[in-house]
Short mmCIF file of C-alpha atoms in Angstrom, two decimals:
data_model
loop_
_atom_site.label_atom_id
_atom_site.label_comp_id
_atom_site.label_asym_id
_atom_site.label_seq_id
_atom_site.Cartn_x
_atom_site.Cartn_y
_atom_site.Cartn_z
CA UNK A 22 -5.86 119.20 -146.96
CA UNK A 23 -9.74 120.34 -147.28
CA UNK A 24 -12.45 118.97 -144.89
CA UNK A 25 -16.23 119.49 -145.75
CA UNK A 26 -18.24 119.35 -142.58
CA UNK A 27 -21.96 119.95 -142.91
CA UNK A 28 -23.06 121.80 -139.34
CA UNK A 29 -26.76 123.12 -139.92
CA UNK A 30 -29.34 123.11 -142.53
CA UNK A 31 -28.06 124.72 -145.64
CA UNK A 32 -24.84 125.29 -143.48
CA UNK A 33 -21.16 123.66 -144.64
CA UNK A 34 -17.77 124.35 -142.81
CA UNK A 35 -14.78 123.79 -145.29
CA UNK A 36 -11.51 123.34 -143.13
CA UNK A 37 -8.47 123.64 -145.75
CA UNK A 38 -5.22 123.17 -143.90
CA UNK A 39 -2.04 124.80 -144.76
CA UNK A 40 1.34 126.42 -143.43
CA UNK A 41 2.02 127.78 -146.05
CA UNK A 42 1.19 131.65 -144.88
CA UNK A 43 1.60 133.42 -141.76
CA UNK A 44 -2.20 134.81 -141.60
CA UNK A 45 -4.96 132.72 -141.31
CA UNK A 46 -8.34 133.86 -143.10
CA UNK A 47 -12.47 133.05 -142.07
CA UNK A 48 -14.56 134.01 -145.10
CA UNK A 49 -18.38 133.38 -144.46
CA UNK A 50 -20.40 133.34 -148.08
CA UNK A 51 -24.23 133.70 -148.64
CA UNK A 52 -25.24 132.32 -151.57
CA UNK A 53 -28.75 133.55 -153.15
CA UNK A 54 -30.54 133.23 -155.89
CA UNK A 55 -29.48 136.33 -158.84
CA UNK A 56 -32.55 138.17 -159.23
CA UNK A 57 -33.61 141.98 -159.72
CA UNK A 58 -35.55 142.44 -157.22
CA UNK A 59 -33.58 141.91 -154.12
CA UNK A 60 -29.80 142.57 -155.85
CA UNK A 61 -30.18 146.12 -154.63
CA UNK A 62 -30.80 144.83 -151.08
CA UNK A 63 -28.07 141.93 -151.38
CA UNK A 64 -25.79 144.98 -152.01
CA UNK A 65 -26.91 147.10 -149.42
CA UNK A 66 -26.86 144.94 -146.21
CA UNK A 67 -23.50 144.05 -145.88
CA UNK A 68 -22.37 147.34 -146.26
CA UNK A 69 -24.54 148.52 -143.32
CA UNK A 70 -23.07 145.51 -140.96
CA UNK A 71 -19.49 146.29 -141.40
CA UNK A 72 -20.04 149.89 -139.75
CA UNK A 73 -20.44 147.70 -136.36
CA UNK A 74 -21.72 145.35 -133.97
CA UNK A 75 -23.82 145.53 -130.56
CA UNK A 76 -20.53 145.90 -128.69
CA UNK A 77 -18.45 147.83 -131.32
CA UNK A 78 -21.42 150.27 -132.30
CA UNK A 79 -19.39 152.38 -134.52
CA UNK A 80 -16.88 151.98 -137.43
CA UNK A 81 -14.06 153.48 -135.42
CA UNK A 82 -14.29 150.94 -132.27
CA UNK A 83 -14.67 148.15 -134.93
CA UNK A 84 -11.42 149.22 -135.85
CA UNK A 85 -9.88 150.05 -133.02
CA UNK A 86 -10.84 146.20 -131.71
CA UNK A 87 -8.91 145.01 -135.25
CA UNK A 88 -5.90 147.07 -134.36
CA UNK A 89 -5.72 145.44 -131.20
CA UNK A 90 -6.48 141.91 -132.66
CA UNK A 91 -2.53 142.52 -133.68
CA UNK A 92 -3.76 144.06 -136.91
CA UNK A 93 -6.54 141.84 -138.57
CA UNK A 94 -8.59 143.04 -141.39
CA UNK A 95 -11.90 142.37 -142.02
CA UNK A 96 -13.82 142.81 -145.35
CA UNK A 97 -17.14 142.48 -146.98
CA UNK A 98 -17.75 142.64 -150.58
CA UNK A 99 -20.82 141.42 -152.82
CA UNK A 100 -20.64 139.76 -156.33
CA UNK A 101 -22.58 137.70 -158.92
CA UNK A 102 -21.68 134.01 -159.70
CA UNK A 103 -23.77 132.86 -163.19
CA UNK A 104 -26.64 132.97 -161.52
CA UNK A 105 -25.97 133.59 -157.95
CA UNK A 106 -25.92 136.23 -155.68
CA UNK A 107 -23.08 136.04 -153.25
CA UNK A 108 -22.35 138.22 -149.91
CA UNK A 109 -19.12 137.87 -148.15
CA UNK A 110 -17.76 138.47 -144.92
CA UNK A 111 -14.22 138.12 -143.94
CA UNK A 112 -11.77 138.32 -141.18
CA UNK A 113 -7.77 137.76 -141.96
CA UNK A 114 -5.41 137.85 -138.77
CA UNK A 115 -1.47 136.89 -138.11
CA UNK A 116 -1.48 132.97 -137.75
CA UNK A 117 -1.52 132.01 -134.13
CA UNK A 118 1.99 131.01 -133.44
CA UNK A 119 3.11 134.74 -134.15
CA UNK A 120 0.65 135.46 -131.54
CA UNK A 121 1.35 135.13 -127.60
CA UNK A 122 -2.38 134.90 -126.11
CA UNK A 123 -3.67 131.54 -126.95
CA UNK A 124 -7.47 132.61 -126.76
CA UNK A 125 -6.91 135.41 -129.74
CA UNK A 126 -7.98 132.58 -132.66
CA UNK A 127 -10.94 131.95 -130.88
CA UNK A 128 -11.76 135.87 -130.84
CA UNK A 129 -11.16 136.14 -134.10
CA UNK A 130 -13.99 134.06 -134.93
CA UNK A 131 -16.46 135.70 -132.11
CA UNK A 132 -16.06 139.10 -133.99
CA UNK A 133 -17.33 137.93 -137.47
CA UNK A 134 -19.98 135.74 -136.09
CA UNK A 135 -20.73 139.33 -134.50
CA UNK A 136 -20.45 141.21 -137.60
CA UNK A 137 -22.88 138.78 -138.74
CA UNK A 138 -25.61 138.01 -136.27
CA UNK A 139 -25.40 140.88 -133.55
CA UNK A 140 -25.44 143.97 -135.86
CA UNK A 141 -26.25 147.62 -134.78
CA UNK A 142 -29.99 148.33 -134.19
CA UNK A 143 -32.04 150.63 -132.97
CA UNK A 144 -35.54 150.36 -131.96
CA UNK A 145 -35.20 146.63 -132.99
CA UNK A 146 -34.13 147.04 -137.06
CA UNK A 147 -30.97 148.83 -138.41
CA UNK A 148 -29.67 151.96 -137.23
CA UNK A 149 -31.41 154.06 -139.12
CA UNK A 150 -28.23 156.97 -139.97
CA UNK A 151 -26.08 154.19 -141.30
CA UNK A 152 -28.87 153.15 -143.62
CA UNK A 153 -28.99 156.55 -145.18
CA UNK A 154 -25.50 156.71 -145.22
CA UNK A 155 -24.79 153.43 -146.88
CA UNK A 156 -27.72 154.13 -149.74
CA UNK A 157 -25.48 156.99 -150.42
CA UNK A 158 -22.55 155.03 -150.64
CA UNK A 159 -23.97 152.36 -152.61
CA UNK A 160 -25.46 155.04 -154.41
CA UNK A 161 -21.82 156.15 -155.74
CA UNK A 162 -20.66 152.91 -156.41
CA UNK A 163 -23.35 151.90 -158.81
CA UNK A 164 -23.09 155.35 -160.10
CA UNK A 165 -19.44 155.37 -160.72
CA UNK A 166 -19.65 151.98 -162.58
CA UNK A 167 -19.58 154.24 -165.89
CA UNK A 168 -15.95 155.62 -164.92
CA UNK A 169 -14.12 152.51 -165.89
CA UNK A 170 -14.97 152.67 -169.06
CA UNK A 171 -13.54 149.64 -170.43
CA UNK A 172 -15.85 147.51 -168.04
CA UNK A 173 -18.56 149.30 -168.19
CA UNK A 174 -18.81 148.16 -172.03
CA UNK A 175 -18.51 144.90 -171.19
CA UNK A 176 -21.16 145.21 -168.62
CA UNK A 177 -23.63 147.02 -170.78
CA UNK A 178 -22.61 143.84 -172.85
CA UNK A 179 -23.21 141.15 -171.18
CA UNK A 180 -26.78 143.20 -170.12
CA UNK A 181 -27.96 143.31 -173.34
CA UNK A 182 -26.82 139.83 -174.33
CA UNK A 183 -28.79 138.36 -171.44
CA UNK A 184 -31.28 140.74 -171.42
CA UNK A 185 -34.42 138.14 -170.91
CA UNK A 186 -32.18 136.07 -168.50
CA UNK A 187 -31.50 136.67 -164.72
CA UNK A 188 -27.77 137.14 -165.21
CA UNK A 189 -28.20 140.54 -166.75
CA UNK A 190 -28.91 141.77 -162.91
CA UNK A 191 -26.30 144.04 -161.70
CA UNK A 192 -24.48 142.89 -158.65
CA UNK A 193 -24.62 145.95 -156.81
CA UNK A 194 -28.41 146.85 -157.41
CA UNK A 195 -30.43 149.84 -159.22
CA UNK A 196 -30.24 153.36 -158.12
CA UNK A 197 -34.18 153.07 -158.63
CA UNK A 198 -34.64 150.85 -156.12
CA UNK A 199 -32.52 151.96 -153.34
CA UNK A 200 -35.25 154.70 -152.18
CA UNK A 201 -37.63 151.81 -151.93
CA UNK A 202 -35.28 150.69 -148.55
CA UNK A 203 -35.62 152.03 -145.35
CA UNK A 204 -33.89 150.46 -142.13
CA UNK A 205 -37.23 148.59 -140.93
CA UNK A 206 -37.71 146.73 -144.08
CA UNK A 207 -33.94 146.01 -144.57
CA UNK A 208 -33.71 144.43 -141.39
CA UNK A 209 -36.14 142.21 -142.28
CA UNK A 210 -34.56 141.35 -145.53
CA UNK A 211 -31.55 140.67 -143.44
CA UNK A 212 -33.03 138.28 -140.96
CA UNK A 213 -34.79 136.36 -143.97
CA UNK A 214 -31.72 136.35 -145.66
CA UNK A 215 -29.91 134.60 -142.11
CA UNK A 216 -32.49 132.36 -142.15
CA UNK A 217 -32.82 131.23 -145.88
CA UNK A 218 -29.63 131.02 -147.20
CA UNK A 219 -27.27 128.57 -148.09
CA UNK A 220 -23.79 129.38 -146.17
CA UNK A 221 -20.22 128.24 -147.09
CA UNK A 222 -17.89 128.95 -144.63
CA UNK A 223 -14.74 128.64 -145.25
CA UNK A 224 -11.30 128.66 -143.23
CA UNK A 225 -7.80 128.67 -144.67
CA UNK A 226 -4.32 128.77 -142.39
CA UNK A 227 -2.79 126.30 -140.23
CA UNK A 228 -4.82 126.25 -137.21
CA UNK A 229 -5.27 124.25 -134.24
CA UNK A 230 -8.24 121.82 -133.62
CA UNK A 231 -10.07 123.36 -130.85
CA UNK A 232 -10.31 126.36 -133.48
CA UNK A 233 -12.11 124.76 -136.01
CA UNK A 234 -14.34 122.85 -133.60
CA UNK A 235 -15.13 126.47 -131.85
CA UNK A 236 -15.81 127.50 -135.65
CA UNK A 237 -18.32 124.99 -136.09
CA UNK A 238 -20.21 125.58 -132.94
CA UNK A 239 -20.60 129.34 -133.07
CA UNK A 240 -21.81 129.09 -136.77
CA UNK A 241 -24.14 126.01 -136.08
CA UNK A 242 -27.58 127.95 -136.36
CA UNK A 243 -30.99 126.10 -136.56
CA UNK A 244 -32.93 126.79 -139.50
CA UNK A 245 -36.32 125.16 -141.23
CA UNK A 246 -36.24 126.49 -145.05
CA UNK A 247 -33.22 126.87 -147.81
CA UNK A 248 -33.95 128.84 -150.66
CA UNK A 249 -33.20 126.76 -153.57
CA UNK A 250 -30.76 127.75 -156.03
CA UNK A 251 -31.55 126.67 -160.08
CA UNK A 252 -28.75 125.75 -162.14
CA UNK A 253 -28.05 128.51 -165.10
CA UNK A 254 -29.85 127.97 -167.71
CA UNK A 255 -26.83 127.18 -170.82
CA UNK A 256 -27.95 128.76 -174.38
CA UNK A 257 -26.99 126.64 -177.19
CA UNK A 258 -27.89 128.98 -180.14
CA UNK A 259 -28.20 132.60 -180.70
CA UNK A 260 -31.66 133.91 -180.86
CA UNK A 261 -31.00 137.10 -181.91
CA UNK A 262 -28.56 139.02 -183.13
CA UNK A 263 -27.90 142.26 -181.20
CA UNK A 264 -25.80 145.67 -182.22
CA UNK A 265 -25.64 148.12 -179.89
CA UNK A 266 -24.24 151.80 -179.95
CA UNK A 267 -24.03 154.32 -176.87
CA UNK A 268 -22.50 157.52 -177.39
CA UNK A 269 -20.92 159.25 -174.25
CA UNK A 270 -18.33 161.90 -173.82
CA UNK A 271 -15.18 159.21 -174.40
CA UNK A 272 -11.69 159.78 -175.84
CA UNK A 273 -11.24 156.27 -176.95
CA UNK A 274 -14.13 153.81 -178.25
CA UNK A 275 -14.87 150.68 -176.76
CA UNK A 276 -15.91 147.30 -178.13
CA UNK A 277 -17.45 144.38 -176.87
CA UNK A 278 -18.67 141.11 -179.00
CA UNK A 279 -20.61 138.68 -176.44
CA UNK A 280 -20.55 135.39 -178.14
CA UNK A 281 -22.48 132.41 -176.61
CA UNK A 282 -20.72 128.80 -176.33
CA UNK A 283 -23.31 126.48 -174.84
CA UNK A 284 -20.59 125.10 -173.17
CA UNK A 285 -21.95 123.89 -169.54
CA UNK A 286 -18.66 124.27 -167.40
CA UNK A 287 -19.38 120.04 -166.26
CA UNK A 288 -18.91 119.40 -169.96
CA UNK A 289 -15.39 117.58 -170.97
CA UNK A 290 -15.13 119.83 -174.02
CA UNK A 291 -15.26 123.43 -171.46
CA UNK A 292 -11.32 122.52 -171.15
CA UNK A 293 -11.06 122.53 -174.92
CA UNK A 294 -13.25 126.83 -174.93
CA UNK A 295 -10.71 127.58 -171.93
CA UNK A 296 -7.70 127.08 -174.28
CA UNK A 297 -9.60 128.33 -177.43
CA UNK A 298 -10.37 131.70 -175.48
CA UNK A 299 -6.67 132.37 -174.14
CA UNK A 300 -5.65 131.41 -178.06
CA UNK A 301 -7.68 133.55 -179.85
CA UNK A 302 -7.48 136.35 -176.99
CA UNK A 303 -5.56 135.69 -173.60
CA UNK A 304 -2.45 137.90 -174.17
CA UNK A 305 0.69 138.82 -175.90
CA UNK A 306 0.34 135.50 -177.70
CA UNK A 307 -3.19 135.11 -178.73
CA UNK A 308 -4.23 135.62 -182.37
CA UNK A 309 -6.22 138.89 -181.18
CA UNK A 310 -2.93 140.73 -179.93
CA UNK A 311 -0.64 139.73 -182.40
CA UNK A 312 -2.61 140.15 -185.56
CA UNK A 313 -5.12 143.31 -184.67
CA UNK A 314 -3.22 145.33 -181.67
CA UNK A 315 0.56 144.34 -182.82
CA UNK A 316 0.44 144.10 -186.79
CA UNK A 317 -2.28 146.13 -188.01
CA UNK A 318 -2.53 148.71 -184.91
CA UNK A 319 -6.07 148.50 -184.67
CA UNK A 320 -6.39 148.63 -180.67
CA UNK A 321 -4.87 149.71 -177.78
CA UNK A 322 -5.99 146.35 -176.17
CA UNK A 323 -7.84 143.42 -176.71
CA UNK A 324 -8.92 140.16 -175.10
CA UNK A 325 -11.31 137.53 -174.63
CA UNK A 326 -12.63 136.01 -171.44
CA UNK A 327 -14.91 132.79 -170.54
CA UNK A 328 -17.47 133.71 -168.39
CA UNK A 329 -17.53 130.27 -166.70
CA UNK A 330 -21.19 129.46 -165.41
CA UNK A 331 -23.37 131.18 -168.30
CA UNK A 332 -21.06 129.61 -170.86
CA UNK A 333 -20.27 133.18 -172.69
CA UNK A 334 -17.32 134.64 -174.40
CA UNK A 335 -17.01 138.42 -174.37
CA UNK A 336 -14.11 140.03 -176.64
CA UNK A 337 -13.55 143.51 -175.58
CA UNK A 338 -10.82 146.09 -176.92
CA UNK A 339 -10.62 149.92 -176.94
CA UNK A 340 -9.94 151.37 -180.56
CA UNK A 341 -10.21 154.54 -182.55
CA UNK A 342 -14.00 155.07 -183.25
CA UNK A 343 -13.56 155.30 -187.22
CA UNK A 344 -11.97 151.39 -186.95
CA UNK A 345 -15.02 149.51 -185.24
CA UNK A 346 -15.99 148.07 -188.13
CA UNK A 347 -12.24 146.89 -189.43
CA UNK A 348 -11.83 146.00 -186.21
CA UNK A 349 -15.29 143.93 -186.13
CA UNK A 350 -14.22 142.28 -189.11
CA UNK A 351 -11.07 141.00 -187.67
CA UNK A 352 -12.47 139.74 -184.76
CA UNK A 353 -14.75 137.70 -186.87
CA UNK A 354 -11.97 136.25 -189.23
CA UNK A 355 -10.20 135.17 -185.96
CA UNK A 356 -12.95 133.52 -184.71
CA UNK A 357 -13.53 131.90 -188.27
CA UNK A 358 -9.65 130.72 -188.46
CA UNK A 359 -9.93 129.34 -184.74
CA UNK A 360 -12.80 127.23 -186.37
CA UNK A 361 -10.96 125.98 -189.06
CA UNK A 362 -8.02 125.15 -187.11
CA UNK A 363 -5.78 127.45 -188.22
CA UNK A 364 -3.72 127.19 -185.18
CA UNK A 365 -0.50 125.03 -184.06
CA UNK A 366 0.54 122.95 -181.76
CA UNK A 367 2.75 126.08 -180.17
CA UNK A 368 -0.17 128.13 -179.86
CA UNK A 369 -1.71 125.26 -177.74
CA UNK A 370 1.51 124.69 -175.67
CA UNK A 371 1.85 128.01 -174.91
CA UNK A 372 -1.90 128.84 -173.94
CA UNK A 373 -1.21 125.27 -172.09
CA UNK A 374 0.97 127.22 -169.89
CA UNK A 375 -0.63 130.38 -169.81
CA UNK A 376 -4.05 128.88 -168.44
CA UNK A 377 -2.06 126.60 -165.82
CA UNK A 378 0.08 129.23 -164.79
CA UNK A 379 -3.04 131.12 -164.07
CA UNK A 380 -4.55 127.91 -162.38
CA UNK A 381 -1.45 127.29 -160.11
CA UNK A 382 -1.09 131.00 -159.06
CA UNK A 383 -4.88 130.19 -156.73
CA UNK A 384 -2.93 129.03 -154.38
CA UNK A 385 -0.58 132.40 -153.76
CA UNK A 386 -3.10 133.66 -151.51
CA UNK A 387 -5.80 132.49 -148.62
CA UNK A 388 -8.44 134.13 -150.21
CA UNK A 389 -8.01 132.79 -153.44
CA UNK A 390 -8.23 129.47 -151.95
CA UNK A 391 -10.80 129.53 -150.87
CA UNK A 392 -12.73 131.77 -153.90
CA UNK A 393 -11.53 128.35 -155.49
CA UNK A 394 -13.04 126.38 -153.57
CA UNK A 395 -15.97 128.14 -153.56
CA UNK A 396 -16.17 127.72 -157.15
CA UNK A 397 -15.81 124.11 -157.30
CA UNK A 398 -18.80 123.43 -154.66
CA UNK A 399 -20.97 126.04 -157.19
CA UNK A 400 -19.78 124.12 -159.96
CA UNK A 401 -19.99 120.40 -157.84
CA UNK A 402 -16.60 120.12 -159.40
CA UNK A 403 -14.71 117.35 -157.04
CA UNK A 404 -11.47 117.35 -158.76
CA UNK A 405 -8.18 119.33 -156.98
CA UNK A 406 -6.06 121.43 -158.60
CA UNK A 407 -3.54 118.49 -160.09
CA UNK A 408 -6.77 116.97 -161.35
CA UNK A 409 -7.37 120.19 -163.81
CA UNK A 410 -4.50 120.53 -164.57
CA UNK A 411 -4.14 117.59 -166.20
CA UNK A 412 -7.15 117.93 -167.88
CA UNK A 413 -6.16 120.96 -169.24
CA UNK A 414 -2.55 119.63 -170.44
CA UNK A 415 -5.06 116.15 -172.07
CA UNK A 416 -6.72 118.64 -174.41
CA UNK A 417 -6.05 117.80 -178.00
CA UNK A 418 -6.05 120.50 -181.15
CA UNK A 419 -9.38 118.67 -182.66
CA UNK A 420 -11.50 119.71 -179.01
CA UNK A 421 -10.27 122.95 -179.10
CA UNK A 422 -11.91 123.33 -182.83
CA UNK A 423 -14.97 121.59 -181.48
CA UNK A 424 -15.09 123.86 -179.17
CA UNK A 425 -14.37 127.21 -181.41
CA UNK A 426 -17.39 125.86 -183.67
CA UNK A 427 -20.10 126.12 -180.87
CA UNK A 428 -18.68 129.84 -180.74
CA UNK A 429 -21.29 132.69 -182.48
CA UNK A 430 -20.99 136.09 -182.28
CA UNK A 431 -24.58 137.34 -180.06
CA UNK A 432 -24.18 140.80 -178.76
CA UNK A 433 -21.92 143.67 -180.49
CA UNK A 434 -22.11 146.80 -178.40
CA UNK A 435 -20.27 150.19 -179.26
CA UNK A 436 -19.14 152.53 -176.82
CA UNK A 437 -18.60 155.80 -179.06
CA UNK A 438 -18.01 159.02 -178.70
CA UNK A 439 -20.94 162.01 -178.81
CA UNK A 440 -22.19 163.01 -182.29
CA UNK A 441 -20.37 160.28 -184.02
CA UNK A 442 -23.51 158.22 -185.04
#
C-alpha cells in the first residue's frame, strides 16, 4: 500500500506499507536540476554530512550511536537520473517489533533529519578539515572512474554522444572544479540546496502510525522557491555521426555503440524498445550473445541497455582490439535483422520473462522499492507494478519492429590499447 502526502512546498512523504521484511528503511532524495556547474558540489556535500552531526561531531560517535540503534545503517550516495541530479540520504534499522523500546522508530528518524539539517560547523559553515578531506575523497572516486574499464567506455560514451546536452555531466563532478570549493562557499551551496529543492521522502517497512505522522512533522520545513526541473529533452534523429578512439594501457578493448531511440519513456511503444533491447542484447538469449560472443567468439561479453529518460541504447562488449571492426559490423547486422523482424515469437516470450523477472525482483528489497517509486514520480508514471507488467506481456512482434526502426547507431567509441592506432 503507497500513500503520497504532500507536507511543504516542493516537499512529498511517500508511506509504502509492507511486512514483508524485518528492517524498515527512510530514504530522503534531493532532486536538482543535472548541470555542470554545481554536479561537483552535488557530489561533494553529502559526503561531508555523513562524517556527523551537531551532537555526533565525528564519524566514529555517528557510528557508535548506529551500533546502539541495534545496528542501523545509514548511507548517502549521489547519482544522475536523465536529467536530474539526485542526493540521497538513508537510514535502515530492525523493524520495530524486534525492538523492545517503543521510542527507538521515532529516533531513527531524529538522526537523519540530523544528518540533514544540523550538520557539523564551525565558525558558522562546514568544518573546514572534513572539507579537505572529502575533496580528497571525492577526488579518488572521480579519479578511479577509469579502473572499471568496461564502464568507463560506456561513460566516455554516453559523454560524447550527448556532448551538447546536459546529460553528458558526470554525476560525481570534475576534478577541475573541486579546488574552486572551500567550506564557506559549500555551506552556502548546501543551505540553497535545503531551501530550493524538490524532496521525496520516502519510507518502506511496516510501521506504526504515530511513526509516519512524527515523519511528516520533523520533515515539514517552510520554504518560498522550488527550483524547477525541465523534462529531458528526447532526440529523434542523429545529428551526427561520431567515432571515437582512446588508447590507454588495456589488455582487452572495449566497445561502445550509443544509438538514439527517440523513444520518450510516456510513449506506449517504450514497452515495445524494452523488449527489443533485452532481444537483441539482454543475455544468454539475445541475438548479441548467441551469434557474436557464443558462435563466432568475437567477445568476451556483450549487451545492450535502455537508458530510460534520455531515450538511448548503448551496446557495449570487450573484444580483441584487431576484431572492432568485425565486431562493429555484427552489431550493425543485428540491429538491421531486429528491424526487419527477423525474430520469433520465442525470442519475445523469453525476453517477456526476462524483463518481468527483472521487474518483479524490485520488490526483493526496501530500497529498491522505493528507487521504484522514485522512478515512477520522475517519470509521472501512475501505474503499479501488475499494471507494467501487463503492458509488457500486451506487446506484440510488429511494436517491437516499430520500435527497432527508430533505432540508429550515434556514437561508436573505442577503448584500445597504446600504439595500436
Amino acid at each position: 500500500m503507497k500513500e503520497r502526502k504532500n507536507i511543504g512546498k516542493g516537499i512529498n512523504l511517500n508511506l509504502i506499507r509492507t511486512d514483508k521484511f524485518k528492517t524498515n528503511l527512510i530514504s530522503f532524495y534531493i532532486i536538482r536540476p543535472l548541470n555542470r556547474e554545481e554536479a561537483t558540489q552535488n557530489a561533494l556535500f553529502p559526503m561531508v554530512l555523513r562524517r556527523g552531526t551537531e551532537r555526533f561531531d565525528t564519524n566514529l560517535k555517528l557510528e557508535r550511536k548506529l551500533e546502539n540503534m541495534y545496528g542501523a545503517s545509514l548511507s548517502v550516495g549521489v547519482r544522475k537520473v536523465g536529467e536530474r541530479h539526485i542526493e540521497r540520504f538513508t537510514v535502515e534499522s530492525p523493524e520495530e517489533s524486534y525492538v523492545e523500546d517503543k521510542e527507538y522508530p521515532i529516533e531513527v528518524i531524529k538522526l537523519l533529519k540530523e544528518l540533514i539539517y544540523d550538520p557539523v560547523t564551525e565558525n558558522g559553515v562546514f568544518k573546514k578539515d572534513y572539507v579537505e578531506q572529502e575533496k580528497e575523497n571525492l577526488k579518488k572516486i572521480i579519479e578511479g572512474k577509469i579502473n572499471d574499464k568496461g564502464q568507463y567506455a560506456i561513460e566516455r560514451c554516453i559523454e560524447e554522444m550527448c556532448k551538447n546536452e546536459k546529460y553528458s555531466t558526470y554525476e560525481y563532478g570534475y576534478i577541475e572544479d573541486i579546488e574552486k570549493i572551500n567550506s564557506s562557499t559549500l555551506y552556502k551551496y548546501y543551505l540553497d540546496v535545503l531551501n530550493t529543492s524538490y524532496i521525496e521522502i520516502f519510507m518502506v517497512g511496516n510501521y506504526k502510525e504515530d511513526v509516519a505522522e512524527e515523519l511528516k512533522k520533523l520533515f515539514s520545513v517552510e520554504r518560498k522557491t522550488i527550483v524547477p526541473i525541465q523534462r529531458e529533452k528526447i532526440l529523434n534523429l542523429v545529428q551526427t555521426k561520431n567515432m571515437i578512439h582512446e588508447e590507454m594501457n588495456v589488455n582487452q578493448g572495449k566497445i561502445a555503440v550509443g544509438c538514439r531511440a527517440g523513444i520518450p519513456y510516456e510513449d506506449p511503444l517504450y514497452n515495445g524498445l524494452i523488449l527489443a533491447s533485452d532481444i537483441l542484447g539482454g543475455g544468454a538469449n539475445s541475438k548479441l550473445f548467441r551469434n557474436i560472443r557464443e558462435k563466432e567468439s568475437l567477445a568476451y561479453y556483450i549487451k545492450s541497455t535502455v537508458y530510460k529518460f534520455k531515450s538511448i541504447m548503448v551496446i557495449d562488449a570487450g573484444i580483441n582490439f584487431d576484431d572492432f571492426q568485425r565486431v562493429l559490423e555484427l552489431i550493425r547486422s543485428e540491429l538491421d535483422n531486429m528491424k526487419k523482424g527477423l525474430f520469433t515469437e520465442q525470442d519475445i516470450d523469453i525476453s517477456k520473462k526476462s524483463v518481468s523477472a527483472s521487474i518483479k525482483s524490485l520488490v526483493d528489497s526496501n530500497y529498491l522499492i522505493s528507487e521504484f517509486f522514485l522512478s515512477q514520480i520522475l517519470s509521472k508514471d501512475e501505474r503499479n507494478l501488475e499494471d507494467i507488467l501487463k503492458d509488457i506481456d500486451d506487446v506484440k512482434k510488429d511494436e517491437i519492429v516499430e520500435a527497432c526502426n527508430r533505432i540508429y547507431f550515434d556514437t561508436i567509441y573505442f577503448l584500445t590499447k597504446n600504439n595500436y592506432l
